[in-house]
């Protein structure tokens, strides 16, 4: 049992997108908390679970765009909670906007309809990408203007609204956080604007010069994976009577730019070098996102508190990548 949970729900969980950056680690953590046989790893044929993820518990082919497949799996395993982690990240979504909508909104609609019929709770992540140019950039409030101009952002805002609608109209227990960029050492994110914050550590560990696609001064919220996983589970375990908000809570652990991360790495690897190799598409997306979110509602309503700041995260990343 994890120390951060005092009382546990009895639950049967389906994770859709269990082989992605967050899904792969969330599945293993949920299995360690709720029992391996109670956590089904949903996957698509092109991304089957491997190794420990496959061997440690049940797995089922669940394509989020296939409502029948979701319903069959929920029925078969008597699922009561769905963690919906299927999505295209921001840069890929800009390249393939139709597919991003199909997975992000069409898929979410499938999940919510099945949750309504079969009485499941649903977690679906939102993101810093749910904000846009006219949102206050510093200390971005919980409730504020949300007019993103990326397809990723459009799906996230629409998803937040749809989840709130299903909660109010049909009493589906929907909950969500606006994840910042998530830094982890196991599974690569793939196609996000914040991916550089993962890649920089890999480059440092390999002794390579990192080519930053984002410019100095591009501040974005970030979080180390253990905090992101804990936030997710703590929100799903939170007392619903205390939740004024639901979809979705701002959460953050740090606000950093490439130079800040470089400085943190230099403390351990003084030879580390970084140069700028700007990517205009990524820069445009990053420039439309907050510098730093205000997560006080999450702190107040369900006790959110990050444990890892930049330096603690850097130390663990470099150790797990065998760099120090
Ligand atoms: N990490 C995501 C991305 O960069 C943002 O939520 O697309």
mmCIF file of C-alpha atoms and ligand atoms in Angstrom:
data_model
loop_
_atom_site.group_PDB
_atom_site.id
_atom_site.type_symbol
_atom_site.label_atom_id
_atom_site.label_comp_id
_atom_site.label_asym_id
_atom_site.label_seq_id
_atom_site.Cartn_x
_atom_site.Cartn_y
_atom_site.Cartn_z
ATOM 1 C CA UNK A 1 0.000 0.000 0.000
ATOM 2 C CA UNK A 2 1.251 3.480 -0.797
ATOM 3 C CA UNK A 3 1.815 5.785 2.187
ATOM 4 C CA UNK A 4 -0.142 8.641 0.600
ATOM 5 C CA UNK A 5 -3.464 6.802 0.750
ATOM 6 C CA UNK A 6 -4.991 6.153 4.129
ATOM 7 C CA UNK A 7 -8.312 4.581 3.196
ATOM 8 C CA UNK A 8 -8.688 2.770 -0.107
ATOM 9 C CA UNK A 9 -11.737 2.266 -2.262
ATOM 10 C CA UNK A 10 -12.454 -1.254 -3.509
ATOM 11 C CA UNK A 11 -12.246 -0.749 -7.221
ATOM 12 C CA UNK A 12 -11.888 -2.407 -10.622
ATOM 13 C CA UNK A 13 -9.976 -0.206 -12.978
ATOM 14 C CA UNK A 14 -9.557 0.017 -16.753
ATOM 15 C CA UNK A 15 -6.726 2.158 -18.088
ATOM 16 C CA UNK A 16 -7.187 3.190 -21.691
ATOM 17 C CA UNK A 17 -3.799 4.074 -23.154
ATOM 18 C CA UNK A 18 -1.825 1.950 -20.696
ATOM 19 C CA UNK A 19 1.360 1.907 -22.762
ATOM 20 C CA UNK A 20 1.802 5.682 -23.051
ATOM 21 C CA UNK A 21 4.091 7.930 -21.025
ATOM 22 C CA UNK A 22 1.684 8.314 -18.109
ATOM 23 C CA UNK A 23 -0.363 5.135 -18.639
ATOM 24 C CA UNK A 24 2.594 2.775 -18.381
ATOM 25 C CA UNK A 25 3.647 4.066 -14.958
ATOM 26 C CA UNK A 26 0.103 4.703 -13.703
ATOM 27 C CA UNK A 27 -0.909 1.115 -14.471
ATOM 28 C CA UNK A 28 1.948 -0.303 -12.401
ATOM 29 C CA UNK A 29 1.264 2.059 -9.497
ATOM 30 C CA UNK A 30 -2.474 1.329 -9.520
ATOM 31 C CA UNK A 31 -1.713 -2.402 -9.505
ATOM 32 C CA UNK A 32 0.551 -1.977 -6.493
ATOM 33 C CA UNK A 33 -2.189 -0.083 -4.645
ATOM 34 C CA UNK A 34 -5.420 -1.862 -5.610
ATOM 35 C CA UNK A 35 -4.127 -5.339 -6.470
ATOM 36 C CA UNK A 36 -2.803 -6.411 -9.856
ATOM 37 C CA UNK A 37 -5.882 -8.409 -10.843
ATOM 38 C CA UNK A 38 -8.088 -5.327 -10.324
ATOM 39 C CA UNK A 39 -6.298 -3.172 -12.896
ATOM 40 C CA UNK A 40 -6.802 -3.920 -16.607
ATOM 41 C CA UNK A 41 -4.225 -2.480 -19.019
ATOM 42 C CA UNK A 42 -6.116 -1.355 -22.126
ATOM 43 C CA UNK A 43 -3.992 -1.165 -25.254
ATOM 44 C CA UNK A 44 -4.195 -0.728 -29.013
ATOM 45 C CA UNK A 45 -2.692 -3.260 -31.418
ATOM 46 C CA UNK A 46 0.119 -0.910 -32.474
ATOM 47 C CA UNK A 47 1.221 -0.385 -28.854
ATOM 48 C CA UNK A 48 0.897 -3.655 -26.972
ATOM 49 C CA UNK A 49 2.110 -3.836 -23.374
ATOM 50 C CA UNK A 50 5.464 -5.544 -22.953
ATOM 51 C CA UNK A 51 7.470 -7.025 -20.093
ATOM 52 C CA UNK A 52 6.310 -6.271 -16.559
ATOM 53 C CA UNK A 53 3.340 -4.220 -17.734
ATOM 54 C CA UNK A 54 2.013 -7.229 -19.653
ATOM 55 C CA UNK A 55 2.972 -9.908 -17.145
ATOM 56 C CA UNK A 56 1.844 -8.238 -13.936
ATOM 57 C CA UNK A 57 -1.921 -8.168 -14.557
ATOM 58 C CA UNK A 58 -4.815 -8.417 -17.006
ATOM 59 C CA UNK A 59 -4.625 -6.675 -20.366
ATOM 60 C CA UNK A 60 -7.276 -6.123 -23.051
ATOM 61 C CA UNK A 61 -7.362 -4.620 -26.534
ATOM 62 C CA UNK A 62 -9.324 -1.385 -26.014
ATOM 63 C CA UNK A 63 -9.270 1.182 -28.790
ATOM 64 C CA UNK A 64 -10.941 4.309 -27.447
ATOM 65 C CA UNK A 65 -12.573 4.944 -30.814
ATOM 66 C CA UNK A 66 -14.298 1.532 -30.578
ATOM 67 C CA UNK A 67 -17.232 1.897 -28.155
ATOM 68 C CA UNK A 68 -18.113 -1.795 -28.350
ATOM 69 C CA UNK A 69 -14.625 -2.813 -27.303
ATOM 70 C CA UNK A 70 -14.733 -0.483 -24.298
ATOM 71 C CA UNK A 71 -18.204 -1.687 -23.275
ATOM 72 C CA UNK A 72 -17.237 -5.368 -23.615
ATOM 73 C CA UNK A 73 -14.149 -4.872 -21.448
ATOM 74 C CA UNK A 74 -16.019 -2.880 -18.800
ATOM 75 C CA UNK A 75 -18.653 -5.626 -18.646
ATOM 76 C CA UNK A 76 -16.191 -8.527 -18.679
ATOM 77 C CA UNK A 77 -14.007 -7.195 -15.856
ATOM 78 C CA UNK A 78 -16.833 -5.425 -13.935
ATOM 79 C CA UNK A 79 -14.964 -2.145 -14.219
ATOM 80 C CA UNK A 80 -16.103 0.747 -12.003
ATOM 81 C CA UNK A 81 -13.364 3.293 -12.777
ATOM 82 C CA UNK A 82 -11.866 4.254 -16.139
ATOM 83 C CA UNK A 83 -8.616 6.188 -16.462
ATOM 84 C CA UNK A 84 -8.743 7.563 -19.987
ATOM 85 C CA UNK A 85 -5.169 8.310 -21.025
ATOM 86 C CA UNK A 86 -5.549 7.962 -24.787
ATOM 87 C CA UNK A 87 -4.614 11.152 -26.621
ATOM 88 C CA UNK A 88 -2.352 12.688 -29.228
ATOM 89 C CA UNK A 89 0.009 15.224 -27.671
ATOM 90 C CA UNK A 90 0.022 18.829 -28.835
ATOM 91 C CA UNK A 91 2.536 18.814 -31.701
ATOM 92 C CA UNK A 92 1.212 15.589 -33.239
ATOM 93 C CA UNK A 93 -2.339 16.869 -32.828
ATOM 94 C CA UNK A 94 -1.432 19.949 -34.892
ATOM 95 C CA UNK A 95 -0.162 17.657 -37.655
ATOM 96 C CA UNK A 96 -3.203 15.380 -37.496
ATOM 97 C CA UNK A 97 -6.093 17.517 -36.189
ATOM 98 C CA UNK A 98 -8.880 15.256 -37.456
ATOM 99 C CA UNK A 99 -7.397 12.234 -35.709
ATOM 100 C CA UNK A 100 -6.781 14.294 -32.565
ATOM 101 C CA UNK A 101 -10.488 15.191 -32.449
ATOM 102 C CA UNK A 102 -11.530 11.601 -33.210
ATOM 103 C CA UNK A 103 -9.461 10.213 -30.316
ATOM 104 C CA UNK A 104 -9.707 13.170 -27.911
ATOM 105 C CA UNK A 105 -13.416 13.966 -28.219
ATOM 106 C CA UNK A 106 -14.953 11.025 -30.057
ATOM 107 C CA UNK A 107 -13.105 8.660 -27.730
ATOM 108 C CA UNK A 108 -14.064 10.616 -24.639
ATOM 109 C CA UNK A 109 -17.712 10.610 -25.711
ATOM 110 C CA UNK A 110 -17.552 6.797 -25.995
ATOM 111 C CA UNK A 111 -16.056 6.525 -22.516
ATOM 112 C CA UNK A 112 -18.596 8.884 -20.955
ATOM 113 C CA UNK A 113 -21.576 7.150 -22.541
ATOM 114 C CA UNK A 114 -20.385 3.758 -21.282
ATOM 115 C CA UNK A 115 -19.683 5.286 -17.862
ATOM 116 C CA UNK A 116 -23.236 6.666 -17.802
ATOM 117 C CA UNK A 117 -24.762 3.321 -18.722
ATOM 118 C CA UNK A 118 -22.501 1.149 -16.571
ATOM 119 C CA UNK A 119 -21.949 3.503 -13.620
ATOM 120 C CA UNK A 120 -18.216 4.075 -13.863
ATOM 121 C CA UNK A 121 -16.133 6.938 -12.525
ATOM 122 C CA UNK A 122 -13.944 8.559 -15.184
ATOM 123 C CA UNK A 123 -10.568 10.298 -15.050
ATOM 124 C CA UNK A 124 -9.591 12.155 -18.240
ATOM 125 C CA UNK A 125 -6.576 14.454 -18.243
ATOM 126 C CA UNK A 126 -6.740 18.024 -19.359
ATOM 127 C CA UNK A 127 -3.595 20.098 -19.812
ATOM 128 C CA UNK A 128 -1.826 23.448 -19.737
ATOM 129 C CA UNK A 129 -2.777 23.275 -23.420
ATOM 130 C CA UNK A 130 -6.369 24.122 -22.450
ATOM 131 C CA UNK A 131 -5.303 27.783 -22.228
ATOM 132 C CA UNK A 132 -4.498 30.267 -24.974
ATOM 133 C CA UNK A 133 -2.914 33.643 -25.765
ATOM 134 C CA UNK A 134 -5.544 35.710 -23.981
ATOM 135 C CA UNK A 135 -5.346 33.724 -20.736
ATOM 136 C CA UNK A 136 -3.347 35.431 -17.931
ATOM 137 C CA UNK A 137 0.113 33.826 -18.253
ATOM 138 C CA UNK A 138 1.421 34.272 -14.730
ATOM 139 C CA UNK A 139 -0.399 32.484 -11.906
ATOM 140 C CA UNK A 140 -3.054 31.423 -14.385
ATOM 141 C CA UNK A 141 -6.254 31.161 -12.329
ATOM 142 C CA UNK A 142 -8.342 28.003 -12.030
ATOM 143 C CA UNK A 143 -11.329 29.707 -13.629
ATOM 144 C CA UNK A 144 -10.281 31.988 -16.466
ATOM 145 C CA UNK A 145 -10.440 32.590 -20.221
ATOM 146 C CA UNK A 146 -9.857 29.389 -22.224
ATOM 147 C CA UNK A 147 -9.604 30.102 -25.954
ATOM 148 C CA UNK A 148 -6.753 27.845 -27.176
ATOM 149 C CA UNK A 149 -5.934 27.888 -30.875
ATOM 150 C CA UNK A 150 -4.430 24.406 -31.150
ATOM 151 C CA UNK A 151 -6.494 21.295 -31.870
ATOM 152 C CA UNK A 152 -4.981 19.766 -28.727
ATOM 153 C CA UNK A 153 -6.297 22.688 -26.692
ATOM 154 C CA UNK A 154 -9.685 22.616 -28.410
ATOM 155 C CA UNK A 155 -10.106 18.937 -27.495
ATOM 156 C CA UNK A 156 -8.997 19.603 -23.925
ATOM 157 C CA UNK A 157 -11.420 22.496 -23.319
ATOM 158 C CA UNK A 158 -14.277 20.667 -25.021
ATOM 159 C CA UNK A 159 -13.381 17.576 -22.989
ATOM 160 C CA UNK A 160 -13.474 19.527 -19.725
ATOM 161 C CA UNK A 161 -16.931 20.855 -20.619
ATOM 162 C CA UNK A 162 -18.199 17.450 -21.701
ATOM 163 C CA UNK A 163 -16.994 15.824 -18.475
ATOM 164 C CA UNK A 164 -18.655 18.544 -16.385
ATOM 165 C CA UNK A 165 -21.838 18.076 -18.422
ATOM 166 C CA UNK A 166 -21.915 14.324 -17.783
ATOM 167 C CA UNK A 167 -21.381 14.950 -14.096
ATOM 168 C CA UNK A 168 -24.145 17.556 -13.768
ATOM 169 C CA UNK A 169 -26.640 15.980 -16.143
ATOM 170 C CA UNK A 170 -26.074 12.261 -15.546
ATOM 171 C CA UNK A 171 -24.229 12.189 -12.189
ATOM 172 C CA UNK A 172 -21.194 10.465 -13.734
ATOM 173 C CA UNK A 173 -18.265 10.859 -11.318
ATOM 174 C CA UNK A 174 -15.908 12.669 -13.711
ATOM 175 C CA UNK A 175 -12.650 14.186 -12.443
ATOM 176 C CA UNK A 176 -9.621 15.717 -14.130
ATOM 177 C CA UNK A 177 -6.421 17.686 -13.728
ATOM 178 C CA UNK A 178 -4.691 20.062 -16.118
ATOM 179 C CA UNK A 179 -1.340 18.299 -16.280
ATOM 180 C CA UNK A 180 1.717 20.435 -16.855
ATOM 181 C CA UNK A 181 4.601 18.964 -18.868
ATOM 182 C CA UNK A 182 5.400 15.595 -17.284
ATOM 183 C CA UNK A 183 9.037 14.588 -16.850
ATOM 184 C CA UNK A 184 9.859 10.881 -16.544
ATOM 185 C CA UNK A 185 12.678 8.481 -17.324
ATOM 186 C CA UNK A 186 10.812 5.315 -18.369
ATOM 187 C CA UNK A 187 8.424 5.808 -21.317
ATOM 188 C CA UNK A 188 9.025 8.700 -23.728
ATOM 189 C CA UNK A 189 6.152 11.196 -24.153
ATOM 190 C CA UNK A 190 6.225 11.494 -27.964
ATOM 191 C CA UNK A 191 4.920 14.494 -29.829
ATOM 192 C CA UNK A 192 4.391 17.056 -27.096
ATOM 193 C CA UNK A 193 5.572 20.639 -26.768
ATOM 194 C CA UNK A 194 7.056 19.926 -23.349
ATOM 195 C CA UNK A 195 8.993 16.825 -24.490
ATOM 196 C CA UNK A 196 12.232 18.830 -24.454
ATOM 197 C CA UNK A 197 12.147 18.732 -20.632
ATOM 198 C CA UNK A 198 12.517 14.946 -20.823
ATOM 199 C CA UNK A 199 14.950 14.895 -23.758
ATOM 200 C CA UNK A 200 17.333 17.337 -22.090
ATOM 201 C CA UNK A 201 18.049 14.793 -19.339
ATOM 202 C CA UNK A 202 18.635 11.976 -21.827
ATOM 203 C CA UNK A 203 21.075 14.163 -23.777
ATOM 204 C CA UNK A 204 22.868 15.114 -20.563
ATOM 205 C CA UNK A 205 23.075 11.458 -19.509
ATOM 206 C CA UNK A 206 24.570 10.500 -22.898
ATOM 207 C CA UNK A 207 27.109 13.298 -22.630
ATOM 208 C CA UNK A 208 25.649 15.042 -25.692
ATOM 209 C CA UNK A 209 25.028 18.711 -26.353
ATOM 210 C CA UNK A 210 21.285 19.288 -26.058
ATOM 211 C CA UNK A 211 19.619 21.177 -28.889
ATOM 212 C CA UNK A 212 16.722 23.018 -27.311
ATOM 213 C CA UNK A 213 13.695 23.480 -29.583
ATOM 214 C CA UNK A 214 12.297 26.162 -27.266
ATOM 215 C CA UNK A 215 13.983 29.485 -26.617
ATOM 216 C CA UNK A 216 15.448 30.736 -23.352
ATOM 217 C CA UNK A 217 12.743 32.476 -21.373
ATOM 218 C CA UNK A 218 10.001 30.063 -22.462
ATOM 219 C CA UNK A 219 8.619 29.269 -19.034
ATOM 220 C CA UNK A 220 6.154 26.402 -18.678
ATOM 221 C CA UNK A 221 4.778 24.412 -15.766
ATOM 222 C CA UNK A 222 6.374 20.994 -15.278
ATOM 223 C CA UNK A 223 6.019 18.071 -12.897
ATOM 224 C CA UNK A 224 7.969 14.929 -12.107
ATOM 225 C CA UNK A 225 6.063 11.726 -12.862
ATOM 226 C CA UNK A 226 5.704 10.466 -9.251
ATOM 227 C CA UNK A 227 3.906 13.700 -8.350
ATOM 228 C CA UNK A 228 1.672 13.455 -11.440
ATOM 229 C CA UNK A 229 0.688 9.878 -10.600
ATOM 230 C CA UNK A 230 0.019 10.721 -6.976
ATOM 231 C CA UNK A 231 -2.097 13.732 -7.991
ATOM 232 C CA UNK A 232 -4.164 11.539 -10.292
ATOM 233 C CA UNK A 233 -4.902 8.886 -7.703
ATOM 234 C CA UNK A 234 -5.422 11.350 -4.859
ATOM 235 C CA UNK A 235 -7.986 13.242 -6.917
ATOM 236 C CA UNK A 236 -9.836 10.019 -7.741
ATOM 237 C CA UNK A 237 -9.806 9.090 -4.036
ATOM 238 C CA UNK A 238 -10.856 12.595 -2.884
ATOM 239 C CA UNK A 239 -14.079 13.121 -0.969
ATOM 240 C CA UNK A 240 -16.569 14.284 -3.629
ATOM 241 C CA UNK A 241 -18.305 16.567 -1.110
ATOM 242 C CA UNK A 242 -15.174 18.717 -1.015
ATOM 243 C CA UNK A 243 -14.893 19.118 -4.799
ATOM 244 C CA UNK A 244 -16.203 22.463 -5.986
ATOM 245 C CA UNK A 245 -14.402 22.008 -9.294
ATOM 246 C CA UNK A 246 -14.066 18.755 -11.215
ATOM 247 C CA UNK A 247 -12.942 19.199 -14.808
ATOM 248 C CA UNK A 248 -10.229 20.177 -14.532
ATOM 249 C CA UNK A 249 -7.927 21.249 -11.686
ATOM 250 C CA UNK A 250 -4.774 23.274 -12.313
ATOM 251 C CA UNK A 251 -1.816 21.404 -10.792
ATOM 252 C CA UNK A 252 1.847 22.320 -10.978
ATOM 253 C CA UNK A 253 5.167 21.629 -9.284
ATOM 254 C CA UNK A 254 7.565 24.092 -10.948
ATOM 255 C CA UNK A 255 7.763 26.756 -13.638
ATOM 256 C CA UNK A 256 10.945 26.373 -15.695
ATOM 257 C CA UNK A 257 12.580 27.359 -18.985
ATOM 258 C CA UNK A 258 15.443 25.570 -20.795
ATOM 259 C CA UNK A 259 18.049 27.683 -18.977
ATOM 260 C CA UNK A 260 16.657 26.819 -15.543
ATOM 261 C CA UNK A 261 16.789 23.094 -16.289
ATOM 262 C CA UNK A 262 20.280 23.456 -17.746
ATOM 263 C CA UNK A 263 21.485 25.170 -14.538
ATOM 264 C CA UNK A 264 20.001 22.360 -12.419
ATOM 265 C CA UNK A 265 21.798 19.736 -14.563
ATOM 266 C CA UNK A 266 25.093 21.677 -14.432
ATOM 267 C CA UNK A 267 25.202 21.220 -10.661
ATOM 268 C CA UNK A 268 25.695 17.479 -11.246
ATOM 269 C CA UNK A 269 27.211 17.433 -14.717
ATOM 270 C CA UNK A 270 29.412 20.525 -15.039
ATOM 271 C CA UNK A 271 30.396 19.620 -18.619
ATOM 272 C CA UNK A 272 26.796 19.660 -19.877
ATOM 273 C CA UNK A 273 26.178 21.886 -22.891
ATOM 274 C CA UNK A 274 23.019 23.174 -24.528
ATOM 275 C CA UNK A 275 22.476 25.142 -27.710
ATOM 276 C CA UNK A 276 19.354 26.562 -29.267
ATOM 277 C CA UNK A 277 17.809 25.017 -32.341
ATOM 278 C CA UNK A 278 14.397 26.723 -32.379
ATOM 279 C CA UNK A 279 11.356 24.892 -33.677
ATOM 280 C CA UNK A 280 8.847 27.561 -34.694
ATOM 281 C CA UNK A 281 5.827 25.270 -34.492
ATOM 282 C CA UNK A 282 6.631 24.159 -30.943
ATOM 283 C CA UNK A 283 7.603 27.700 -29.928
ATOM 284 C CA UNK A 284 4.249 29.052 -31.122
ATOM 285 C CA UNK A 285 2.390 26.453 -29.061
ATOM 286 C CA UNK A 286 4.539 27.056 -25.979
ATOM 287 C CA UNK A 287 4.096 30.832 -26.286
ATOM 288 C CA UNK A 288 0.329 30.381 -26.097
ATOM 289 C CA UNK A 289 0.471 28.423 -22.821
ATOM 290 C CA UNK A 290 0.773 29.720 -19.248
ATOM 291 C CA UNK A 291 4.164 30.435 -17.665
ATOM 292 C CA UNK A 292 2.872 29.289 -14.290
ATOM 293 C CA UNK A 293 -0.505 28.048 -13.118
ATOM 294 C CA UNK A 294 -2.179 28.824 -9.807
ATOM 295 C CA UNK A 295 -3.112 25.448 -8.311
ATOM 296 C CA UNK A 296 -4.611 26.725 -5.060
ATOM 297 C CA UNK A 297 -8.051 25.201 -5.774
ATOM 298 C CA UNK A 298 -6.491 21.722 -6.014
ATOM 299 C CA UNK A 299 -4.618 22.369 -2.773
ATOM 300 C CA UNK A 300 -7.769 23.548 -1.013
ATOM 301 C CA UNK A 301 -10.316 21.078 -2.366
ATOM 302 C CA UNK A 302 -8.356 17.820 -2.212
ATOM 303 C CA UNK A 303 -5.061 18.598 -0.526
ATOM 304 C CA UNK A 304 -2.776 18.629 -3.569
ATOM 305 C CA UNK A 305 0.888 19.277 -2.707
ATOM 306 C CA UNK A 306 3.850 18.543 -4.988
ATOM 307 C CA UNK A 307 6.899 16.832 -3.475
ATOM 308 C CA UNK A 308 9.457 17.332 -6.242
ATOM 309 C CA UNK A 309 10.922 20.708 -7.137
ATOM 310 C CA UNK A 310 13.346 21.124 -10.059
ATOM 311 C CA UNK A 311 16.388 20.101 -8.056
ATOM 312 C CA UNK A 312 14.855 16.995 -6.494
ATOM 313 C CA UNK A 313 13.528 15.958 -9.907
ATOM 314 C CA UNK A 314 16.884 16.573 -11.616
ATOM 315 C CA UNK A 315 18.728 14.456 -9.088
ATOM 316 C CA UNK A 316 16.322 11.513 -9.517
ATOM 317 C CA UNK A 317 16.263 11.806 -13.309
ATOM 318 C CA UNK A 318 20.045 11.786 -13.549
ATOM 319 C CA UNK A 319 20.325 8.845 -11.139
ATOM 320 C CA UNK A 320 17.688 6.805 -12.978
ATOM 321 C CA UNK A 321 19.404 7.514 -16.316
ATOM 322 C CA UNK A 322 22.731 6.361 -14.797
ATOM 323 C CA UNK A 323 24.270 9.780 -15.381
ATOM 324 C CA UNK A 324 25.521 10.217 -11.808
HETATM 325 N N1 LIG B 1 2.829 17.649 -22.416
HETATM 326 C C1 LIG B 1 1.760 18.075 -23.281
HETATM 327 C C2 LIG B 1 2.261 18.494 -24.598
HETATM 328 O O1 LIG B 1 3.325 19.064 -24.618
HETATM 329 C C3 LIG B 1 1.004 19.196 -22.673
HETATM 330 O O2 LIG B 1 0.012 18.741 -21.840
HETATM 331 O O3 LIG B 1 1.613 18.309 -25.565
#
